[in-house]
Coordinates of C-alpha atoms in Angstrom, one line a residue:
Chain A
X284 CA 76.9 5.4 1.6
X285 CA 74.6 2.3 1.4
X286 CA 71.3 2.8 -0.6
X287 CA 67.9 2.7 1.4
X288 CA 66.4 -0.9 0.5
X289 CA 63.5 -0.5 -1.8
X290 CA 60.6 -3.0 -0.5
X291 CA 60.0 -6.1 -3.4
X292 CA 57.8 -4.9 -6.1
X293 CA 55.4 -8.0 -5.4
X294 CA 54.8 -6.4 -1.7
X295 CA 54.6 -3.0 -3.1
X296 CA 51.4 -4.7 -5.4
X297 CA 50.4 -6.2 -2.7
X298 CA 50.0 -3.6 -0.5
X299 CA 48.2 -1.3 -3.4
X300 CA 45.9 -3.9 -3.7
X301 CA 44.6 -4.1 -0.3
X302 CA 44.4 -0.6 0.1
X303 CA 42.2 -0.5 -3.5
X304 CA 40.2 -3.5 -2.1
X305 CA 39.5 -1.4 1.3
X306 CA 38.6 1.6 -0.6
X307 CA 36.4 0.1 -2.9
X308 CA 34.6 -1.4 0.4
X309 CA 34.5 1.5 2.4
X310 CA 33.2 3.3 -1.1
X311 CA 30.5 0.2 -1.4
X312 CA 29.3 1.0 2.4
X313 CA 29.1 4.3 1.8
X314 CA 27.5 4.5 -1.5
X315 CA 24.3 5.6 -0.7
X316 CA 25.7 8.5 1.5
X317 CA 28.2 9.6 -0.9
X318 CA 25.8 9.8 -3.8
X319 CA 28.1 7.6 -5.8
X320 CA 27.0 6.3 -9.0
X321 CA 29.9 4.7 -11.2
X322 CA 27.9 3.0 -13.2
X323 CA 28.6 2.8 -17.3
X324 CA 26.6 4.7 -19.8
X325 CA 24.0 2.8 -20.8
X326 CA 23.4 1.7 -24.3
X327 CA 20.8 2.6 -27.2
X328 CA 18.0 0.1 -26.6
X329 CA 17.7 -2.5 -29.5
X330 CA 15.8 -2.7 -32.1
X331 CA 15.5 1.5 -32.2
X332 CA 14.5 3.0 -35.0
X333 CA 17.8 5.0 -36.6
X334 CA 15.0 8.3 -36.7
X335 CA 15.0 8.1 -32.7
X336 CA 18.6 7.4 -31.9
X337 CA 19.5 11.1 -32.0
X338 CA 16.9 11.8 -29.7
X339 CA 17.2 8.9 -27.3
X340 CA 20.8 9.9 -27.3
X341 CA 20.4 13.7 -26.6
X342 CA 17.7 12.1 -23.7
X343 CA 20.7 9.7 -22.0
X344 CA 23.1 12.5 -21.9
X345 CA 20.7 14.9 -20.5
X346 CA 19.7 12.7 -17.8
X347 CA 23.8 11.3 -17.3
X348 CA 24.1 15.4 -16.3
X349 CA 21.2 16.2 -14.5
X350 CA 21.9 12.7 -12.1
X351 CA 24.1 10.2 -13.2
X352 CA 24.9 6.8 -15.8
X353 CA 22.0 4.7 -13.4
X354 CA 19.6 7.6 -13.5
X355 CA 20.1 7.4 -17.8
X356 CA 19.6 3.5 -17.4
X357 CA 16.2 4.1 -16.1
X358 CA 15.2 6.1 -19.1
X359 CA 16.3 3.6 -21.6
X360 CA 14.5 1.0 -19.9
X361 CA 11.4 2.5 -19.6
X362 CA 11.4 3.7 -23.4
X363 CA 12.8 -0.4 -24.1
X364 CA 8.8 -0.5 -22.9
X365 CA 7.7 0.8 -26.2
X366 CA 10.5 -0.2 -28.9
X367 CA 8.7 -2.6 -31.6
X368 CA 5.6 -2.3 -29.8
X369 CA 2.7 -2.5 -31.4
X370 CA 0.9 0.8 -32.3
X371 CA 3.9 2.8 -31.6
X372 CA 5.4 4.6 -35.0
X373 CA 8.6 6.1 -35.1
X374 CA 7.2 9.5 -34.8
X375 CA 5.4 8.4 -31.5
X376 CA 8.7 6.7 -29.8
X377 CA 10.7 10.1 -30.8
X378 CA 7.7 12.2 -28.8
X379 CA 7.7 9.4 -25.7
X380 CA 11.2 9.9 -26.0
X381 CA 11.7 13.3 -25.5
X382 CA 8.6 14.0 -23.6
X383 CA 10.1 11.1 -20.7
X384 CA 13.4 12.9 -20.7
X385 CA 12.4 16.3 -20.1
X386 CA 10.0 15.2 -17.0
X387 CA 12.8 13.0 -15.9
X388 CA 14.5 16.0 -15.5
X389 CA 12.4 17.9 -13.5
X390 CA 13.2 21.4 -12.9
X391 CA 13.9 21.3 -8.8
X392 CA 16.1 24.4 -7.0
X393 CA 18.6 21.7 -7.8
X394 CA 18.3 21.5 -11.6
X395 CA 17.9 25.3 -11.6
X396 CA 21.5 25.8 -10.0
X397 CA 22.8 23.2 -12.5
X398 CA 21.5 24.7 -15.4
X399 CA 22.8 28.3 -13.9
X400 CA 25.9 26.8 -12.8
X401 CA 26.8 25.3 -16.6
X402 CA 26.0 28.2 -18.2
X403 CA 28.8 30.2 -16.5
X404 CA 31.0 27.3 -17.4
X405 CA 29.6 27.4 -21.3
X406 CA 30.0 31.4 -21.6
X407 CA 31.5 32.1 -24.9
X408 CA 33.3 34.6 -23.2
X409 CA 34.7 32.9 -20.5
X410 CA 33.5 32.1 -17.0
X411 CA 34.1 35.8 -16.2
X412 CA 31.6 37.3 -18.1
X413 CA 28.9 38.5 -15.9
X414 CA 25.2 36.8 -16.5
X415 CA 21.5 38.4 -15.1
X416 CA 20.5 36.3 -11.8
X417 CA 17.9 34.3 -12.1
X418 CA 14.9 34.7 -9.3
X419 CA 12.5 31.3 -9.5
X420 CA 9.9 31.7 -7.3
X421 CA 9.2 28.4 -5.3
X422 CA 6.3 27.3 -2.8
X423 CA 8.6 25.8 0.8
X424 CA 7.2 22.5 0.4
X425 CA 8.4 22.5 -2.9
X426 CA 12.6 23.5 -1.7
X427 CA 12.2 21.5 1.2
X428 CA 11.3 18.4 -1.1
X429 CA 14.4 18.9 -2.6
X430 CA 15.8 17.7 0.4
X431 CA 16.5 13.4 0.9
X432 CA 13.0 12.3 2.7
X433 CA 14.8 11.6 6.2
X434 CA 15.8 15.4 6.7
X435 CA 12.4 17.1 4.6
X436 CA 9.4 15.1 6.5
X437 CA 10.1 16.1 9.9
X438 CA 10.6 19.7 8.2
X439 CA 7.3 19.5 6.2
X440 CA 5.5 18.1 9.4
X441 CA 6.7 21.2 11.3
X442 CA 5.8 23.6 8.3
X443 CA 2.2 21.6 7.9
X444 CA 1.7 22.5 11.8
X445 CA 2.5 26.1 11.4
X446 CA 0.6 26.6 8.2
X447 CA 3.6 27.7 5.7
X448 CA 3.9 24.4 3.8
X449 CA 2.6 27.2 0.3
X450 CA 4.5 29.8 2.0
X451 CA 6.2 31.2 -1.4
X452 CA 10.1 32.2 -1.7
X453 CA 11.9 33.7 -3.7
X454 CA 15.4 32.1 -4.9
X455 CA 18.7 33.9 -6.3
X456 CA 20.5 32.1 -8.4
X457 CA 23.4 34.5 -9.3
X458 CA 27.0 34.2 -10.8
X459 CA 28.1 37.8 -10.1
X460 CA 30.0 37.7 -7.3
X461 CA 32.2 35.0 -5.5
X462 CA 29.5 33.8 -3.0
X463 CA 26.7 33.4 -5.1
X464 CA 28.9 31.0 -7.3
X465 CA 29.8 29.3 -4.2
X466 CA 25.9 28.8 -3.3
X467 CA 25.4 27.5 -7.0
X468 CA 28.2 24.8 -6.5
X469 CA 26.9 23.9 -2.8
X470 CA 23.1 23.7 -4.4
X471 CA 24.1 21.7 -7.6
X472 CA 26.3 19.5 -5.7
X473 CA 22.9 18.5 -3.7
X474 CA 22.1 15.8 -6.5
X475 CA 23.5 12.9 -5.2
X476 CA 20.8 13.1 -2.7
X477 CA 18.3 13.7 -5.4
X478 CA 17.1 9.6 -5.9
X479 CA 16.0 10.0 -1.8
X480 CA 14.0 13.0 -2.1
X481 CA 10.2 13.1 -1.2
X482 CA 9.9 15.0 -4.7
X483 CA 11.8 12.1 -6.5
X484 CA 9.5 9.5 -5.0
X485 CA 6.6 11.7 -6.7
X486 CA 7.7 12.2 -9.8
X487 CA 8.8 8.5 -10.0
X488 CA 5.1 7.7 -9.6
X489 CA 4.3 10.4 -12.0
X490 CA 6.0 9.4 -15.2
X491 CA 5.3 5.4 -14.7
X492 CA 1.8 6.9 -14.1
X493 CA 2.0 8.3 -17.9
X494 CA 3.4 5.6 -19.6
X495 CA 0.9 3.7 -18.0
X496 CA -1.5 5.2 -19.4
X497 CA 0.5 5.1 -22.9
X498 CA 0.6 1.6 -22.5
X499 CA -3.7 1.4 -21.4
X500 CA -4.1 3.7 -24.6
X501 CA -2.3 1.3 -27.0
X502 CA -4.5 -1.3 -25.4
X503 CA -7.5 0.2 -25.4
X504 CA -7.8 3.1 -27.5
X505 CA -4.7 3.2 -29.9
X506 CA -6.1 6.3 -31.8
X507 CA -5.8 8.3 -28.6
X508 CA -2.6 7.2 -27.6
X509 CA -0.5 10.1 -29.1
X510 CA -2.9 12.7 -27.3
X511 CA -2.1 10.8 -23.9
X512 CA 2.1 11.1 -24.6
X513 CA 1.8 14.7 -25.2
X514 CA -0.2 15.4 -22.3
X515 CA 2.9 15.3 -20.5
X516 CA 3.9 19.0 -21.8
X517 CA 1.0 20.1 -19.6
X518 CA 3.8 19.5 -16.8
X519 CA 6.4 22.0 -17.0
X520 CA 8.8 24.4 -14.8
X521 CA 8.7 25.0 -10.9
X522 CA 6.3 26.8 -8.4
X523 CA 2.7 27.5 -9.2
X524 CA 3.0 27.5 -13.2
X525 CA 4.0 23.6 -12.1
X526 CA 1.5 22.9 -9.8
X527 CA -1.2 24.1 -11.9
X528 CA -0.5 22.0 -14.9
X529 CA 0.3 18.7 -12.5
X530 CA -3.6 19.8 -11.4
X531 CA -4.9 20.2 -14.9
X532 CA -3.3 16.9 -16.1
X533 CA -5.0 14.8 -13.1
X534 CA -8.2 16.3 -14.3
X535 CA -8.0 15.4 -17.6
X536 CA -6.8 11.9 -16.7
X537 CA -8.7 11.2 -13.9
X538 CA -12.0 12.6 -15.1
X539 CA -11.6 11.4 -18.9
X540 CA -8.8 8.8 -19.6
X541 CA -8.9 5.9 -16.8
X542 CA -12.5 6.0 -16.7
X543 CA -12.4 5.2 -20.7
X544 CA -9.7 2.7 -20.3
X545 CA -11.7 1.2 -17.4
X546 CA -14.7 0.9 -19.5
X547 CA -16.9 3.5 -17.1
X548 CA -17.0 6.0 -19.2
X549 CA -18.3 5.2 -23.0
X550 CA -16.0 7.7 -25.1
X551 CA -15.0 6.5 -28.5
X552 CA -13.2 9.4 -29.2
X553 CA -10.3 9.8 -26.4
X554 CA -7.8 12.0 -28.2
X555 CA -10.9 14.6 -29.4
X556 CA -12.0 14.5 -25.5
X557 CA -8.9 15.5 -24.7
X558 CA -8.1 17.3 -26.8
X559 CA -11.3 19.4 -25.8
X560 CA -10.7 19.7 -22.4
X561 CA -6.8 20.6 -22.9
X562 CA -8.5 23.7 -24.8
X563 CA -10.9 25.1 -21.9
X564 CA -7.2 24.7 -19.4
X565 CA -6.8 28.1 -17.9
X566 CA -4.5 29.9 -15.4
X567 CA -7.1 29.2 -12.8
X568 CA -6.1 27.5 -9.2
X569 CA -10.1 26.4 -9.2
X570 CA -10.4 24.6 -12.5
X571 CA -13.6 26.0 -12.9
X572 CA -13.7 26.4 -16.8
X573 CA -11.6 22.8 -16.9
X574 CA -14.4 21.2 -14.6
X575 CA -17.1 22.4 -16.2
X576 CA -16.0 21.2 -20.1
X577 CA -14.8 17.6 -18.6
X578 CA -18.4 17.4 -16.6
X579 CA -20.2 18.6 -20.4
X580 CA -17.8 16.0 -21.8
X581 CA -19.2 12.9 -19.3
X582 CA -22.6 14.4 -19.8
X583 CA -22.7 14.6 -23.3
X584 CA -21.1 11.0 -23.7
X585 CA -23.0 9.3 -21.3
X586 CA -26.3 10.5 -22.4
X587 CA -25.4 9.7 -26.0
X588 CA -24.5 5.9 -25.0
X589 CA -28.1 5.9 -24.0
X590 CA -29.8 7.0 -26.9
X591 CA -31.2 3.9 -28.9
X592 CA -29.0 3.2 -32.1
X593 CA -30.7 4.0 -34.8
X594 CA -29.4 1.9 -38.0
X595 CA -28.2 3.4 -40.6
X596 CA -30.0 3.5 -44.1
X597 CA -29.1 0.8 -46.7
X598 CA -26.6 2.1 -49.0
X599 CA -26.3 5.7 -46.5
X600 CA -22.5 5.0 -46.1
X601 CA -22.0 4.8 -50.0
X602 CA -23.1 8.5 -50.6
Chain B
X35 CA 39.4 -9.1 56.8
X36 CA 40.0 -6.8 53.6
X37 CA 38.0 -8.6 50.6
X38 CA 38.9 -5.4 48.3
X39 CA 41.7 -6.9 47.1
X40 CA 40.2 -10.3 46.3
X41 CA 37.0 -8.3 44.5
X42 CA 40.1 -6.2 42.7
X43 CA 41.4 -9.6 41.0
X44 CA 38.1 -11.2 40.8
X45 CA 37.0 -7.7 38.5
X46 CA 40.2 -8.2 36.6
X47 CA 39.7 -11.6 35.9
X48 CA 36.3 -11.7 34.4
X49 CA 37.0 -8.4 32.3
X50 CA 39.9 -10.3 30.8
X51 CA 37.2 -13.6 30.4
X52 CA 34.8 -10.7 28.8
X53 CA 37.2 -9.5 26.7
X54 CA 37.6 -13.0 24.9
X55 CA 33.9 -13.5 24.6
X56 CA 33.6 -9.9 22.5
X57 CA 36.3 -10.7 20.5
X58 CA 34.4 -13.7 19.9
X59 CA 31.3 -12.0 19.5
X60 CA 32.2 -9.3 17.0
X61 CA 34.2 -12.5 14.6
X62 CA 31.1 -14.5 14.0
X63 CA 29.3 -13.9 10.8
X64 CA 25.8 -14.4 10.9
X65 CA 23.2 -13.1 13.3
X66 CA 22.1 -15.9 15.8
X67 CA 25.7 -17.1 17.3
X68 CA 26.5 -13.4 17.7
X69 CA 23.4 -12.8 19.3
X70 CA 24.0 -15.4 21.5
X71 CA 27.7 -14.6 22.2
X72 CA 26.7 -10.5 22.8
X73 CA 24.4 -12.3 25.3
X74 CA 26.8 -14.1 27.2
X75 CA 29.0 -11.5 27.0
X76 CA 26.5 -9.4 28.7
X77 CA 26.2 -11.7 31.4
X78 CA 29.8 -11.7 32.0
X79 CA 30.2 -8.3 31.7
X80 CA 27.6 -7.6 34.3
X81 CA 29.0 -10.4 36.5
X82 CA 32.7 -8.4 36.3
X83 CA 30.9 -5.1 36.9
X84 CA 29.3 -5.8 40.7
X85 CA 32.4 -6.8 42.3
X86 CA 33.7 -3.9 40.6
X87 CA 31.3 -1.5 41.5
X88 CA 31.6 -0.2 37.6
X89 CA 28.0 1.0 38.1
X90 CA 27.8 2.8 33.9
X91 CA 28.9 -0.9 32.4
X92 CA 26.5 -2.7 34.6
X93 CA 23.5 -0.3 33.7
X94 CA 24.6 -0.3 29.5
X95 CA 25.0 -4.1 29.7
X96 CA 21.6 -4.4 32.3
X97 CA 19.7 -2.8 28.9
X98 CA 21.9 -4.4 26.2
X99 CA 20.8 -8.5 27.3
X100 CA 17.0 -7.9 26.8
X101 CA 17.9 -6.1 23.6
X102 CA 20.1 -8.9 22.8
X103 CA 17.7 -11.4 23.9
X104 CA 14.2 -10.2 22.0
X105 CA 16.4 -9.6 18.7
X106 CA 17.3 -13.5 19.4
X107 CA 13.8 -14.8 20.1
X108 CA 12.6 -13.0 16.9
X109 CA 15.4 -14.8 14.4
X110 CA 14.8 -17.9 16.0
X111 CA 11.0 -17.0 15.8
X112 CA 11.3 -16.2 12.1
X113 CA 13.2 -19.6 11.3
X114 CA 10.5 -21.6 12.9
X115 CA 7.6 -20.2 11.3
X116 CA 9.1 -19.8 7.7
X117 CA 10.2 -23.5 8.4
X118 CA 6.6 -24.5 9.1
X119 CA 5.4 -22.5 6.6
X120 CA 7.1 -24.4 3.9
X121 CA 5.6 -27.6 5.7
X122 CA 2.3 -26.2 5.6
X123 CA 0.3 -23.9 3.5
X124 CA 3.1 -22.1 2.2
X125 CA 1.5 -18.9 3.6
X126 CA 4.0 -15.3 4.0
X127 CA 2.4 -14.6 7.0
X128 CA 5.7 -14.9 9.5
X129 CA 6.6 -11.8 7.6
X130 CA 3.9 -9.2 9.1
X131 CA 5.9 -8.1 11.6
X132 CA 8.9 -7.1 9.8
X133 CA 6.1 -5.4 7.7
X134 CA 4.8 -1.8 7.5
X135 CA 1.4 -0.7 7.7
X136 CA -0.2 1.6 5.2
X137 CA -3.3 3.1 4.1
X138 CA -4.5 3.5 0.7
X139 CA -7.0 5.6 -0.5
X140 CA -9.3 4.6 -3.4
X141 CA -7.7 5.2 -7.1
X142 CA -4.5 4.9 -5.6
X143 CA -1.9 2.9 -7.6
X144 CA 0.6 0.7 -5.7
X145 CA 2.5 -0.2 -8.5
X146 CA 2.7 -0.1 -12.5
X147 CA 3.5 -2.6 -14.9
X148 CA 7.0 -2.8 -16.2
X149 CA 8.3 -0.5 -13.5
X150 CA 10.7 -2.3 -11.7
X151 CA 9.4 -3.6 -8.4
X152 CA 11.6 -3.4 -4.9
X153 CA 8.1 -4.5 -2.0
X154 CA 6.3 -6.6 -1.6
X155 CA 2.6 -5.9 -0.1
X156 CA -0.1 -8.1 2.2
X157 CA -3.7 -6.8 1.6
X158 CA -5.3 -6.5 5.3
X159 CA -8.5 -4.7 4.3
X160 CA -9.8 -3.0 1.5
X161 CA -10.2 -4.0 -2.2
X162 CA -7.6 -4.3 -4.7
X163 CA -7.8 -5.3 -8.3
X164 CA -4.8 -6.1 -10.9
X165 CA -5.4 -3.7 -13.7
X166 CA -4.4 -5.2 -17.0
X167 CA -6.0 -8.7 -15.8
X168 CA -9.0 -7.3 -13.7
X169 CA -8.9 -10.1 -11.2
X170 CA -9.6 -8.2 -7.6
X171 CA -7.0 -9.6 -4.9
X172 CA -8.5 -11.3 -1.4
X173 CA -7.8 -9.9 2.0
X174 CA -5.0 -11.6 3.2
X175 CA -3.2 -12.4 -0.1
X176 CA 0.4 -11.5 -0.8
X177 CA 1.9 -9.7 -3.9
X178 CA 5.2 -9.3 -5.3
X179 CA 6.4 -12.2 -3.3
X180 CA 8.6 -13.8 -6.4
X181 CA 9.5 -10.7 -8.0
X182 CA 12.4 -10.2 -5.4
X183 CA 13.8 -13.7 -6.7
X184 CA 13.4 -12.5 -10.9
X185 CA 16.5 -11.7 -12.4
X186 CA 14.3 -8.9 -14.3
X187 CA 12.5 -7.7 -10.9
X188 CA 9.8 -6.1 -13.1
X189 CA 6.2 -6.1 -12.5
X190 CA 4.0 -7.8 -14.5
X191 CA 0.5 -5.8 -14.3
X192 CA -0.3 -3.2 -12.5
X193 CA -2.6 -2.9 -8.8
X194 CA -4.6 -0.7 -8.0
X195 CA -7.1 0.1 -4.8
X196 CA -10.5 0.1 -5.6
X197 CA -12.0 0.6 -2.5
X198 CA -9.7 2.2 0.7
X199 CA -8.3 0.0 3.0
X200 CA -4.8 -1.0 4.7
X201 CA -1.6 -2.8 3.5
X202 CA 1.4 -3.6 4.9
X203 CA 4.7 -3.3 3.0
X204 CA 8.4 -5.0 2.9
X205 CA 11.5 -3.5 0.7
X206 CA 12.9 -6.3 -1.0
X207 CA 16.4 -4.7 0.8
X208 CA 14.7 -5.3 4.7
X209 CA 14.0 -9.4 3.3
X210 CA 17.8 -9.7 1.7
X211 CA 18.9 -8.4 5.0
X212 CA 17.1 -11.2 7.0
X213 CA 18.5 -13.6 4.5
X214 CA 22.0 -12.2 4.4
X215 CA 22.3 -12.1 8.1
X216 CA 20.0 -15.6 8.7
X217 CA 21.5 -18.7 6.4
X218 CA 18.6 -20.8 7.9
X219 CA 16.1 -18.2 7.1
X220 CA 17.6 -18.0 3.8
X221 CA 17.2 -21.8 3.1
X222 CA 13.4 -21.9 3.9
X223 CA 12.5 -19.0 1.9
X224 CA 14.1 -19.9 -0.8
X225 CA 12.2 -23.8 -0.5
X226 CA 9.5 -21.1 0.1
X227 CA 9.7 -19.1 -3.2
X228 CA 10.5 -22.5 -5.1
X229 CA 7.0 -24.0 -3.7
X230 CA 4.8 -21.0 -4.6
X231 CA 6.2 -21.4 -8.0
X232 CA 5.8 -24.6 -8.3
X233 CA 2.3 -24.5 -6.9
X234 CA 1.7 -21.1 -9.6
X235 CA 2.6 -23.8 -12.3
X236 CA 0.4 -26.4 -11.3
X237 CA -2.4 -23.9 -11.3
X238 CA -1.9 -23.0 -14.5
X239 CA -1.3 -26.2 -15.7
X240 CA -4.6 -27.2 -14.7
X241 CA -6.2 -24.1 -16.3
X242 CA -4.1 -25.2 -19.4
X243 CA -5.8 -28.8 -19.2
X244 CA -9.1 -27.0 -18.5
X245 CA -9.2 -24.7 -21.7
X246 CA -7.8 -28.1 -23.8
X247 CA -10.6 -30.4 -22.6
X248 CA -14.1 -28.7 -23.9
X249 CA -12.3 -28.7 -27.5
X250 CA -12.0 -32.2 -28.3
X251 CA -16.0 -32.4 -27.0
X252 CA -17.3 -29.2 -29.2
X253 CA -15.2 -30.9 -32.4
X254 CA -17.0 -34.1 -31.9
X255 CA -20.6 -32.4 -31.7
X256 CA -20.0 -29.9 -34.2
X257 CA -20.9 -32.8 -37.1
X258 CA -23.9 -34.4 -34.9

């Protein structure tokens, strides 16, 4: 019986590589649907201290799980900002560090189904061992923000027009049974999307509006600059606890920093004023007690940069 | 006398003669010749359609040829005013209406230093001031215009509004597409970019020459 003809290895190779070239397009075209990210883990930025590399470290491979290799190249770029810069110790580049990767990874219904999702994976007693549910209480503006901005606007404009855009909800996130799984892979799985969402576009604009005013405070007031980096622990979690400190922190900014880096405001001593005001921050939607001490603050500042200087006494300083 | 039959083959004919002209039309690579080959495919296709009485192609092509024909015009629109632009004074105004309007409210940042930038903005009203350097951009002035051509595509200060006002915005994607699909768009703005450049470094080297000349004059009056 005559053997089938095999088709010459060269065609064979020929054939696999126009099938891997259309592939490669069709996954090129598609990227940006697909959520594809192949990019390669990014590097330790020169020049970093060996103290930070841990940390920087521990930040990439945060951010590799929470989005992906491009989403970690962000993060080392940004801190490249501050490596060697003037003003900027080792101790300060570790806190920058770790401050920028925890509010790069921003605790969204997403994250929360990650986090839930690895932990049945991690269970020292195997993915069978039953865990308590977790139930995060979110405001609907905040889960539909989680969406990619094309599908969430025309939903926020309809919630905006019935009045439920603060509506809160309560979300399951639960491993006991086959379902809930299921709904953990399905939510986690929404990252891909996460780079489109109308919450990524705001926190974008929220951490390059921190380490902008890093960088004003190393300009302009390098004593203050390590109160400014740790401000950015007054951002944590989800739902009101969230919204409340993103609040407090544009207080504080807004009524004491930019005005002092702007020259407005005559405060010599940033990181005290701050680190006044950061006291008198309370669990209170109004601000009232917050207000009031950054309003003392301006007052008390302004009407001392009035006062005639007085010189000092010859020989005062030596006492 | 029975025409049908004449009208049959007449109908056959020019759908065979359309058929060419979309092949033809779907295997050209940049914009203008396949807008002007959908066009006369158009016309061809609602020429075959009457004698045919194919009333659904004659009413979807009927739409397509304006369509065809504006997207046409405003290529060959674009070319001529980014040509005479370069010509001129090297203004970006043939962009605005690829552009898209937005308001700003006062305190509101546009962009941050270092970040890395993907628009490019025209100022139409309001006030505007570049943080780190404090100079205050004029109504009508463009930013961000070179940092689509830097290999590093990061900003170099920061803008900010200082009173409220309007802008209108391009993603550095929607001006790659006009260059990717428009090689004689792509030509001029690159002598474009290249002139503003040039023109930046001529400014500064007249700065330069400004700052060196009072030196020389103090140093001579200093012993007097």
């Amino acid at each position: 019986m005559p053997r089938p003809r095999q088709p010459p290895l060269r065609l064979v190779r020929l054939e696999a590589a126009i099938v891997a070239g259309v592939l490669s397009s069709l996954r090129y075209l598609l990227a940006d649907f697909i959520g594809d990210d192949d990019d390669a883990p990014p590097f330790l930025p020169d020049g970093l201290p060996d103290g930070a590399a841990p940390v920087v470290s521990e930040g990439i491979h945060r951010l590799i799980e929470y989005q992906g290799p491009s989403y970690a190249k962000l993060y080392v770029g940004r801190l490249r900002r501050f490596v060697g810069r003037r003003g900027v110790d080792d101790a300060m580049l570790v806190e920058i560090a770790q401050l920028m990767a925890m509010r790069m990874s921003y605790e969204d219904p997403i994250r929360i189904a990650q986090l839930k999702f690895a932990e049945l994976e991690m269970a020292p007693g195997g993915p069978h061992v039953q865990h308590a549910d977790n139930v995060c209480k979110f405001r609907l503006d905040e889960l539909t923000g989680a969406l990619p901005a094309v599908i969430a606007e025309p939903i926020l404009d309809a919630l905006e027009w019935v009045g439920w855009v603060h509506k809160p909800i309560s979300i399951r996130f639960s491993t006991k049974s086959r379902w809930g799984i299921r709904r953990l892979k399905i939510e986690a799985s929404l990252r891909r999307w996460r780079l489109f969402s109308v919450r990524y576009a705001k926190e974008r604009v929220w951490v390059e509006h921190w380490l902008h005013m890093i960088d004003r405070s190393l300009t302009k007031q390098p004593k203050a600059a390590s109160a400014i980096v740790q401000t950015a622990t007054m951002v944590q979690g989800y739902g009101d606890a969230y919204r409340q400190g993103l609040a407090d922190w544009h207080a504080i900014i807004d009524g004491l920093a930019k005005p002092a880096f702007d020259g407005v405001l005559p405060l010599p001593d940033l990181a005290a004023a701050v680190a006044e005001a950061r006291a008198a921050v309370t669990p209170d939607p109004q601000q009232a007690a917050l207000k009031r001490t950054i309003a003392e603050i301006r007052a008390r500042v302004q009407f001392e940069s009035q006062q005639p200087v007085v010189p000092a006494k010859a020989g005062t300083h030596n006492l | 006398m029975d025409t049908s039959h004449l009208a049959e083959h007449a109908g056959a004919a020019s759908s065979f003669f359309a058929s060419i002209f979309v092949v033809a039309t779907l295997s050209m690579r940049t914009m203008i010749p396949l807008r002007v080959f959908g066009i006369l495919t158009n016309i061809i296709l609602i020429a075959s359609a009457i004698p045919t009485h194919n009333y659904a192609t004659l009413l979807l092509h009927t739409v397509l040829l304006p369509l065809n024909a504006y997207r046409l015009h405003q290529m060959l629109q674009l070319v001529r005013d980014v040509k005479k632009s370069v010509n001129s004074d090297l203004s970006m105004e043939w962009l605005k209406p690829f552009m898209t309007e937005r308001k700003c409210a006062a305190g509101e940042m546009l962009f941050y230093k270092d970040e890395k930038a993907d628009s490019m903005f025209y100022i139409v009203s309001g006030r505007f001031k570049l943080v780190e350097s404090g100079i205050e951009l004029p109504v009508g002035a463009i930013v961000g215009e070179l940092g689509m051509l830097s290999p590093s595509n990061i900003r170099t200060q920061t803008l900010e509004c200082i009173e409220a006002g309007m802008i209108l915005s391009v993603s550095y994607t929607q001006v790659e597409e006009l260059y990717v699909q428009n090689p004689a768009f792509g030509f001029y703005f690159l002598r474009l970019a290249s002139a503003r450049l040039f023109q930046n470094i001529e400014t500064l080297e007249q700065r330069l020459a400004q700052y060196a000349a009072p030196a020389p004059a103090s140093a001579a009056s200093g012993p007097a």
